[in-house]
Coordinates of C-alpha atoms in Angstrom, one line a residue:
Chain N
M9 CA 0.0 0.0 0.0
T10 CA 1.5 3.3 -1.0
T11 CA 0.5 6.8 0.1
D12 CA 2.8 8.6 -2.3
T13 CA 0.1 9.5 -4.8
L14 CA -2.7 10.1 -2.3
P15 CA -3.4 13.5 -0.9
V16 CA -2.5 14.1 2.8
L17 CA -5.7 14.6 4.8
A18 CA -6.2 16.7 8.0
I19 CA -9.3 16.4 10.2
L20 CA -9.8 19.5 12.3
G21 CA -11.7 18.8 15.5
G22 CA -10.6 15.2 14.7
T23 CA -11.0 14.0 18.3
G24 CA -14.8 13.9 18.2
D25 CA -17.0 10.9 17.2
L26 CA -17.3 11.9 13.5
G27 CA -13.7 12.9 13.1
T28 CA -12.4 9.7 14.6
G29 CA -14.8 7.7 12.5
L30 CA -13.6 9.4 9.3
A31 CA -10.0 9.0 10.4
R32 CA -10.4 5.2 10.9
R33 CA -11.9 4.8 7.4
W34 CA -9.3 6.9 5.6
V35 CA -6.3 5.4 7.4
Q36 CA -7.7 2.0 6.6
A37 CA -7.9 3.0 2.9
G38 CA -4.2 3.9 3.0
Y39 CA -4.3 7.7 3.4
R40 CA -2.0 9.6 5.6
V41 CA -4.2 11.4 8.1
I42 CA -3.3 14.3 10.4
I43 CA -5.6 14.6 13.5
G44 CA -6.0 18.2 14.4
S45 CA -7.3 19.6 17.6
R46 CA -7.1 22.8 19.7
T47 CA -3.9 21.4 21.3
E48 CA -1.5 18.9 20.0
E49 CA -1.8 16.9 23.3
K50 CA -5.6 16.3 22.7
A51 CA -4.8 15.3 19.1
Q52 CA -2.1 12.9 20.3
A53 CA -4.5 11.1 22.6
A54 CA -6.9 10.6 19.7
V55 CA -4.0 9.2 17.6
T56 CA -3.0 6.8 20.4
D57 CA -6.7 5.5 20.4
L58 CA -6.7 5.3 16.6
R59 CA -3.5 3.2 16.6
E60 CA -5.0 0.8 19.2
V61 CA -8.2 0.4 17.2
M62 CA -6.3 -0.2 14.0
A63 CA -4.0 -2.7 15.7
E64 CA -7.0 -4.6 16.8
R65 CA -8.1 -4.7 13.2
G66 CA -4.7 -6.0 12.2
L67 CA -3.4 -2.8 10.8
A68 CA -0.2 -1.9 12.7
D69 CA 1.5 0.2 10.0
I70 CA -0.7 3.3 9.6
A71 CA 0.2 6.8 8.6
V72 CA -1.2 9.1 11.2
D73 CA 0.0 12.2 13.0
A74 CA -1.2 14.6 15.7
M75 CA -1.0 18.4 15.4
D76 CA -2.8 21.5 16.5
N77 CA -5.5 22.6 14.1
L78 CA -3.3 25.3 12.4
A79 CA -0.3 23.0 11.9
A80 CA -2.6 20.3 10.6
A81 CA -4.3 22.6 8.1
S82 CA -0.9 23.8 6.9
A83 CA 0.5 20.3 6.4
A84 CA -2.4 18.7 4.6
D85 CA -3.6 18.8 1.0
I86 CA -7.3 18.4 1.8
V87 CA -8.7 19.6 5.1
T88 CA -11.9 18.3 6.8
L89 CA -13.7 20.3 9.5
T90 CA -15.7 18.3 12.1
V91 CA -16.3 20.8 14.9
P92 CA -19.7 21.8 16.5
F93 CA -21.4 24.7 14.7
S94 CA -20.6 27.0 17.5
H95 CA -16.9 26.6 16.8
Q96 CA -17.1 26.6 13.0
S97 CA -16.3 30.2 12.3
S98 CA -13.6 30.6 14.9
T99 CA -11.8 27.5 13.7
L100 CA -12.0 28.6 10.1
E101 CA -10.7 32.1 11.0
L102 CA -7.7 30.5 12.6
V103 CA -6.8 28.3 9.6
K104 CA -8.0 30.6 6.8
D105 CA -4.6 31.4 5.4
A106 CA -3.4 27.8 5.5
L107 CA -6.5 26.7 3.5
Q108 CA -6.0 29.0 0.5
G109 CA -5.8 27.0 -2.7
K110 CA -7.0 23.8 -1.0
I111 CA -10.3 21.9 -0.6
L112 CA -12.1 22.3 2.7
I113 CA -14.6 19.5 3.4
D114 CA -17.2 21.1 5.7
V115 CA -19.1 18.6 7.8
T116 CA -20.7 21.3 10.0
V117 CA -24.3 20.9 10.8
P118 CA -26.0 24.1 12.1
L119 CA -27.8 22.4 15.0
V120 CA -29.0 24.8 17.7
P121 CA -29.0 23.0 21.1
P122 CA -31.1 22.0 22.9
R123 CA -33.6 21.6 20.0
V124 CA -31.3 19.6 17.7
A125 CA -34.2 17.7 16.2
R126 CA -35.6 20.9 14.8
V127 CA -34.3 22.4 11.5
Q128 CA -32.9 25.9 12.3
L129 CA -30.8 26.9 9.3
P130 CA -28.7 30.0 9.6
P131 CA -29.6 33.3 7.9
Q132 CA -26.8 32.7 5.4
G133 CA -28.7 29.5 4.2
S134 CA -26.3 26.8 5.4
A135 CA -23.1 26.2 7.3
G136 CA -21.5 25.4 4.0
Q137 CA -22.3 28.9 2.7
I138 CA -20.9 30.4 5.9
A139 CA -17.7 28.6 5.3
Q140 CA -17.4 29.6 1.7
E141 CA -18.1 33.2 2.4
L142 CA -15.6 33.3 5.3
L143 CA -12.8 31.6 3.4
G144 CA -13.2 33.3 0.0
E145 CA -13.2 32.0 -3.5
D146 CA -9.7 30.5 -3.4
V147 CA -10.8 27.9 -1.0
H148 CA -12.9 25.2 -2.5
V149 CA -15.5 24.4 0.2
V150 CA -17.2 21.1 -0.3
S151 CA -20.0 20.1 2.1
A152 CA -20.4 16.4 2.8
F153 CA -20.9 13.6 5.5
Q154 CA -23.7 15.4 7.5
N155 CA -26.0 12.4 7.3
V156 CA -23.6 9.7 8.2
A157 CA -23.9 8.3 11.8
A158 CA -20.5 8.5 13.6
A159 CA -21.3 5.2 15.2
H160 CA -21.5 3.5 11.9
L161 CA -18.3 5.2 10.6
Q162 CA -16.4 4.0 13.6
E163 CA -17.4 0.4 12.9
G164 CA -15.2 -1.5 10.4
S165 CA -18.1 -2.9 8.5
G166 CA -20.0 -1.7 5.4
L167 CA -22.1 1.4 5.4
D168 CA -25.7 1.6 4.1
C169 CA -25.7 5.3 3.7
D170 CA -25.2 7.7 0.8
V171 CA -23.4 11.1 1.0
L172 CA -24.6 14.3 -0.7
V173 CA -21.6 16.3 -1.9
C174 CA -22.2 20.0 -2.5
G175 CA -19.8 22.7 -3.7
N176 CA -19.3 25.3 -6.4
K177 CA -16.4 23.5 -8.2
K178 CA -17.1 20.1 -9.9
D179 CA -13.5 19.0 -9.7
A180 CA -13.4 19.6 -6.0
R181 CA -16.6 17.7 -5.5
A182 CA -15.1 14.8 -7.5
E183 CA -12.1 14.8 -5.2
V184 CA -14.3 14.5 -2.2
I185 CA -16.4 11.8 -3.8
K186 CA -13.2 9.7 -4.1
L187 CA -12.8 10.2 -0.3
V188 CA -16.4 9.2 0.3
E189 CA -15.8 6.0 -1.7
A190 CA -12.6 5.4 0.2
A191 CA -14.7 5.6 3.4
G192 CA -17.0 2.9 2.0
M193 CA -20.0 4.9 0.8
R194 CA -21.5 6.3 -2.4
G195 CA -21.1 10.0 -3.0
F196 CA -23.4 12.1 -5.2
H197 CA -22.8 15.4 -6.9
A198 CA -25.6 17.3 -5.2
G199 CA -25.1 20.8 -6.6
M200 CA -23.7 24.1 -5.6
I201 CA -22.7 25.0 -2.0
N202 CA -26.3 26.4 -1.4
N203 CA -27.6 22.9 -1.6
A204 CA -25.7 22.0 1.6
A205 CA -28.9 23.3 3.2
A206 CA -30.6 20.0 2.2
A207 CA -28.1 17.7 3.9
E208 CA -27.7 20.0 6.9
A209 CA -31.5 20.2 7.5
L210 CA -31.8 16.4 6.9
T211 CA -29.6 15.8 10.0
S212 CA -32.4 17.1 12.3
V213 CA -34.9 14.9 10.5
L214 CA -32.6 11.9 11.0
I215 CA -32.2 12.8 14.7
T216 CA -36.0 12.8 14.9
I217 CA -36.2 9.4 13.3
N218 CA -33.3 8.0 15.5
K219 CA -35.3 9.0 18.7
Q220 CA -38.3 7.0 17.5
Y221 CA -36.5 3.9 16.3
G222 CA -33.6 3.8 18.7
C223 CA -31.3 3.6 15.6
H224 CA -28.7 5.6 13.7
A225 CA -30.5 6.4 10.5
G226 CA -29.1 7.6 7.2
I227 CA -30.4 8.1 3.7
T228 CA -29.9 6.3 0.4
I229 CA -30.7 7.6 -3.0
S230 CA -33.2 5.4 -4.9
G231 CA -34.7 5.4 -8.4
L232 CA -31.3 5.8 -10.2
D233 CA -32.3 3.6 -13.2
R234 CA -32.3 5.7 -16.3
T235 CA -35.9 6.4 -17.5
E236 CA -35.3 8.5 -20.6
Chain Z
M17 CA -64.3 -2.2 -1.0
T18 CA -66.0 0.4 1.1
T19 CA -65.3 4.1 1.4
D20 CA -67.7 4.7 4.2
T21 CA -65.1 4.9 7.0
L22 CA -62.3 6.6 4.9
P23 CA -61.9 10.3 4.9
V24 CA -62.8 12.1 1.7
L25 CA -59.7 13.6 0.0
A26 CA -59.4 16.7 -2.1
I27 CA -56.4 17.5 -4.2
L28 CA -56.1 21.2 -5.0
G29 CA -54.2 21.8 -8.2
G30 CA -55.0 18.2 -8.8
T31 CA -54.6 18.4 -12.6
G32 CA -50.8 18.5 -12.5
D33 CA -48.5 15.6 -12.7
L34 CA -48.1 15.2 -8.9
G35 CA -51.8 15.7 -8.2
T36 CA -52.9 13.2 -10.8
G37 CA -50.3 10.7 -9.5
L38 CA -51.6 10.9 -6.0
A39 CA -55.2 10.7 -7.2
R40 CA -54.5 7.5 -9.0
R41 CA -52.9 5.9 -6.0
W42 CA -55.6 7.0 -3.5
V43 CA -58.5 6.1 -5.8
Q44 CA -56.9 2.7 -6.3
A45 CA -56.8 2.3 -2.5
G46 CA -60.5 2.9 -2.3
Y47 CA -60.6 6.6 -1.3
R48 CA -63.1 9.0 -2.6
V49 CA -61.0 11.7 -4.3
I50 CA -62.1 15.2 -5.4
I51 CA -60.0 16.8 -8.0
G52 CA -59.9 20.5 -7.5
S53 CA -58.7 23.1 -10.0
R54 CA -59.1 26.8 -10.7
T55 CA -62.2 25.9 -12.8
E56 CA -64.5 22.9 -12.5
E57 CA -64.0 22.3 -16.3
K58 CA -60.3 21.8 -15.9
A59 CA -60.9 19.5 -13.0
Q60 CA -63.4 17.6 -15.1
A61 CA -60.9 17.0 -17.8
A62 CA -58.5 15.5 -15.3
V63 CA -61.3 13.3 -13.9
T64 CA -62.1 12.0 -17.4
D65 CA -58.4 11.1 -17.8
L66 CA -58.3 9.5 -14.4
R67 CA -61.3 7.3 -15.2
E68 CA -59.7 6.2 -18.4
V69 CA -56.4 5.2 -16.8
M70 CA -58.2 3.4 -14.0
A71 CA -60.4 1.5 -16.5
E72 CA -57.3 0.4 -18.3
R73 CA -56.1 -1.0 -14.9
G74 CA -59.4 -2.8 -14.5
L75 CA -61.0 -0.4 -12.1
A76 CA -64.2 0.9 -13.5
D77 CA -66.0 1.7 -10.2
I78 CA -64.0 4.6 -8.7
A79 CA -65.2 7.4 -6.5
V80 CA -63.9 10.6 -8.0
D81 CA -65.4 14.1 -8.6
A82 CA -64.4 17.4 -10.2
M83 CA -64.9 20.7 -8.5
D84 CA -63.3 24.1 -8.3
N85 CA -60.7 24.5 -5.6
L86 CA -62.9 26.1 -3.0
A87 CA -65.8 23.6 -3.4
A88 CA -63.3 20.8 -3.3
A89 CA -61.7 22.1 -0.1
S90 CA -65.2 22.5 1.5
A91 CA -66.4 19.0 0.6
A92 CA -63.3 17.1 1.7
D93 CA -62.0 15.9 5.1
I94 CA -58.4 16.1 4.2
V95 CA -57.1 18.5 1.6
T96 CA -53.8 18.2 -0.4
L97 CA -52.2 21.1 -2.1
T98 CA -50.1 20.4 -5.2
V99 CA -49.7 23.8 -6.9
P100 CA -46.5 25.6 -7.9
F101 CA -44.9 27.7 -5.2
S102 CA -45.9 30.9 -7.0
H103 CA -49.6 29.9 -6.5
Q104 CA -49.3 28.5 -2.9
S105 CA -50.3 31.6 -1.0
S106 CA -53.1 32.8 -3.3
T107 CA -54.7 29.3 -3.4
L108 CA -54.5 29.0 0.4
E109 CA -56.1 32.4 0.9
L110 CA -59.0 31.3 -1.3
V111 CA -59.7 28.2 0.7
K112 CA -58.6 29.3 4.2
D113 CA -62.0 29.3 5.7
A114 CA -62.9 25.9 4.3
L115 CA -59.8 24.4 5.8
Q116 CA -60.4 25.3 9.4
G117 CA -60.4 22.2 11.7
K118 CA -59.0 20.1 8.8
I119 CA -55.6 18.6 7.8
L120 CA -53.9 20.4 4.9
I121 CA -51.2 18.2 3.2
D122 CA -48.8 20.7 1.8
V123 CA -46.7 19.3 -1.1
T124 CA -45.4 22.7 -2.1
V125 CA -41.7 22.9 -3.0
P126 CA -40.3 26.5 -3.0
L127 CA -38.4 26.2 -6.3
V128 CA -37.4 29.4 -7.9
P129 CA -37.3 29.0 -11.7
P130 CA -35.2 28.9 -13.7
R131 CA -32.7 27.6 -11.1
V132 CA -34.8 24.8 -9.8
A133 CA -31.7 22.7 -9.0
R134 CA -30.5 25.2 -6.5
V135 CA -31.9 25.3 -3.0
Q136 CA -33.5 28.7 -2.4
L137 CA -35.6 28.3 0.7
P138 CA -37.9 31.3 1.6
P139 CA -37.2 33.7 4.5
Q140 CA -39.9 32.0 6.5
G141 CA -37.8 28.8 6.4
S142 CA -40.0 26.6 4.3
A143 CA -43.2 26.5 2.2
G144 CA -44.7 24.4 5.0
Q145 CA -44.2 27.2 7.5
I146 CA -45.7 29.7 5.1
A147 CA -48.8 27.6 4.9
Q148 CA -49.1 27.1 8.7
E149 CA -48.6 30.8 9.4
L150 CA -51.1 31.8 6.7
L151 CA -53.8 29.3 7.8
G152 CA -53.5 29.7 11.5
E153 CA -53.4 27.1 14.3
D154 CA -56.8 25.5 13.7
V155 CA -55.5 24.1 10.4
H156 CA -53.2 21.2 10.9
V157 CA -50.6 21.7 8.1
V158 CA -48.6 18.5 7.4
S159 CA -45.9 18.6 4.8
A160 CA -45.2 15.5 2.7
F161 CA -44.5 14.0 -0.7
Q162 CA -41.9 16.6 -1.9
N163 CA -39.4 13.9 -2.8
V164 CA -41.6 11.5 -4.8
A165 CA -41.3 11.6 -8.5
A166 CA -44.7 12.3 -10.2
A167 CA -43.7 9.9 -13.0
H168 CA -43.3 7.0 -10.5
L169 CA -46.6 7.9 -8.7
Q170 CA -48.5 7.8 -12.0
E171 CA -47.2 4.2 -12.6
G172 CA -49.2 1.4 -11.1
S173 CA -46.2 -0.4 -9.7
G174 CA -44.4 -0.3 -6.4
L175 CA -42.5 2.8 -5.2
D176 CA -38.9 2.6 -3.9
C177 CA -39.2 6.0 -2.1
D178 CA -39.8 7.1 1.5
V179 CA -41.8 10.1 2.5
L180 CA -40.8 12.6 5.2
V181 CA -43.9 13.8 7.1
C182 CA -43.6 17.0 9.1
G183 CA -46.2 18.9 11.1
N184 CA -46.8 20.3 14.6
K185 CA -49.5 17.7 15.5
K186 CA -48.5 14.1 15.9
D187 CA -52.1 12.8 15.3
A188 CA -52.3 14.8 12.0
R189 CA -49.0 13.4 10.9
A190 CA -50.2 9.9 11.7
E191 CA -53.3 10.4 9.5
V192 CA -51.1 11.5 6.7
I193 CA -48.7 8.5 7.1
K194 CA -51.8 6.3 6.5
L195 CA -52.3 8.1 3.2
V196 CA -48.6 7.7 2.4
E197 CA -49.0 4.0 3.0
A198 CA -52.2 3.8 1.0
A199 CA -50.2 5.3 -1.9
G200 CA -47.7 2.5 -1.6
M201 CA -44.8 4.1 0.3
R202 CA -43.3 4.3 3.8
G203 CA -44.0 7.5 5.7
F204 CA -41.8 8.8 8.6
H205 CA -42.6 11.2 11.4
A206 CA -40.0 13.7 10.5
G207 CA -40.7 16.4 13.1
M208 CA -42.3 19.8 13.4
I209 CA -43.4 21.8 10.4
N210 CA -40.0 23.6 10.5
N211 CA -38.4 20.4 9.3
A212 CA -40.3 20.6 6.0
A213 CA -37.2 22.6 5.0
A214 CA -35.3 19.4 4.8
A215 CA -37.7 17.7 2.3
E216 CA -38.2 20.9 0.3
A217 CA -34.5 21.5 0.0
L218 CA -33.9 17.9 -0.9
T219 CA -36.0 18.3 -4.0
S220 CA -33.4 20.5 -5.6
V221 CA -30.8 18.0 -4.8
L222 CA -32.8 15.2 -6.4
I223 CA -33.3 17.4 -9.5
T224 CA -29.5 17.8 -9.6
I225 CA -29.1 14.0 -9.5
N226 CA -31.9 13.4 -12.0
K227 CA -30.0 15.6 -14.5
Q228 CA -26.9 13.5 -14.1
Y229 CA -28.4 10.1 -14.2
G230 CA -31.4 10.7 -16.5
C231 CA -33.6 9.2 -13.8
H232 CA -36.4 10.1 -11.3
A233 CA -34.5 9.8 -8.0
G234 CA -36.0 9.6 -4.5
I235 CA -34.7 8.9 -1.0
T236 CA -35.0 6.0 1.3
I237 CA -34.2 6.0 5.0
S238 CA -31.5 3.4 5.9
G239 CA -30.1 2.1 9.2
L240 CA -33.4 1.6 11.0
D241 CA -32.2 -1.4 13.0
R242 CA -32.3 -0.7 16.7
T243 CA -28.8 -0.2 18.0
E244 CA -29.5 0.6 21.7

């Protein structure tokens, strides 16, 4: 397995459930992953956990590092943001310069606690649009992974869940779809960054369904057979 | 087959693709359906078509009537609105008094032509919220069916598509879920009327996917197995 030709990935806020879930999937697929956190120490603890989980799965030789968020964003080719909505803007301000010319995968869902089961989109339309406006046009913001249960990502098994991939640049969306597939799911070109509102709103619907069924629900796209 | 205990259904704007699709499904399930349109003549033409399609499927004895929108709303127990977004408010103003105490199933998707593949939710949050605010608390607005392709509804075969059902009253949502099931699909309690934003936004994403695949896509909810 070679990582020479693969982009280096950073996950900012990579110590949370979703971040560690993505890290496990991407490391397993052979990517070099940098776990970013507010302090290098916190990131290092997550890396230690990650090495243990991977060793249990028989993968001792993985490419993973711990850094603070700014160092992680600087060292990576593609940067993923998995922080709570309340920390989205401050984290992006911190790493804005380091992101120029790169792809930012925004996984932020604009949940407003305590009513996380209620759709409450921000005035800008979506967290994806907030990120794109804050970072400027030279950062390719691609919104993805909002509807994937962290619990399922952390498992080693297959995922019955599709990923809506939104962003203003088709090439950047295509790069992210490769990472969706590397994580074991189908990714769909889902339109411009405005369309992130759909995936972000859907998360509150899935939380509503999870409460009723005691499950971790996701969505799949149906009816893909050509009809014309 | 008896219709005595079933609610009488009206479909306002029932001459369009989605309205005729729902009418076919509900008539086939034994419901009495009133097709509403701006004029009774237009509604009558749709009823004639409906009788022909049903006769081809071997159903000669169906309970279907044509009325103008106001008469249809007055005569029905549960009223479904399937008009373009640009006609939503004016149609609801017309029938507001006739809807008091009833369930309104709002199928409106706030598409803004020509960019229908781009999510452009209204300042109120969703078309569902617009309807609830306009009609007042004594009308139980339930949002549903935004992600079902009319072409698939019009077919007689099975539907691989789930329906998100949003509204402020659980009992009203449960009534609508019965109608979703009568139309051959699974319906999910998807939260308060605010959550209609998710299904409405998703329609633009599905339009985006339809363009790529030449299909009529929908969504299904996955991961419903209890995990806790």
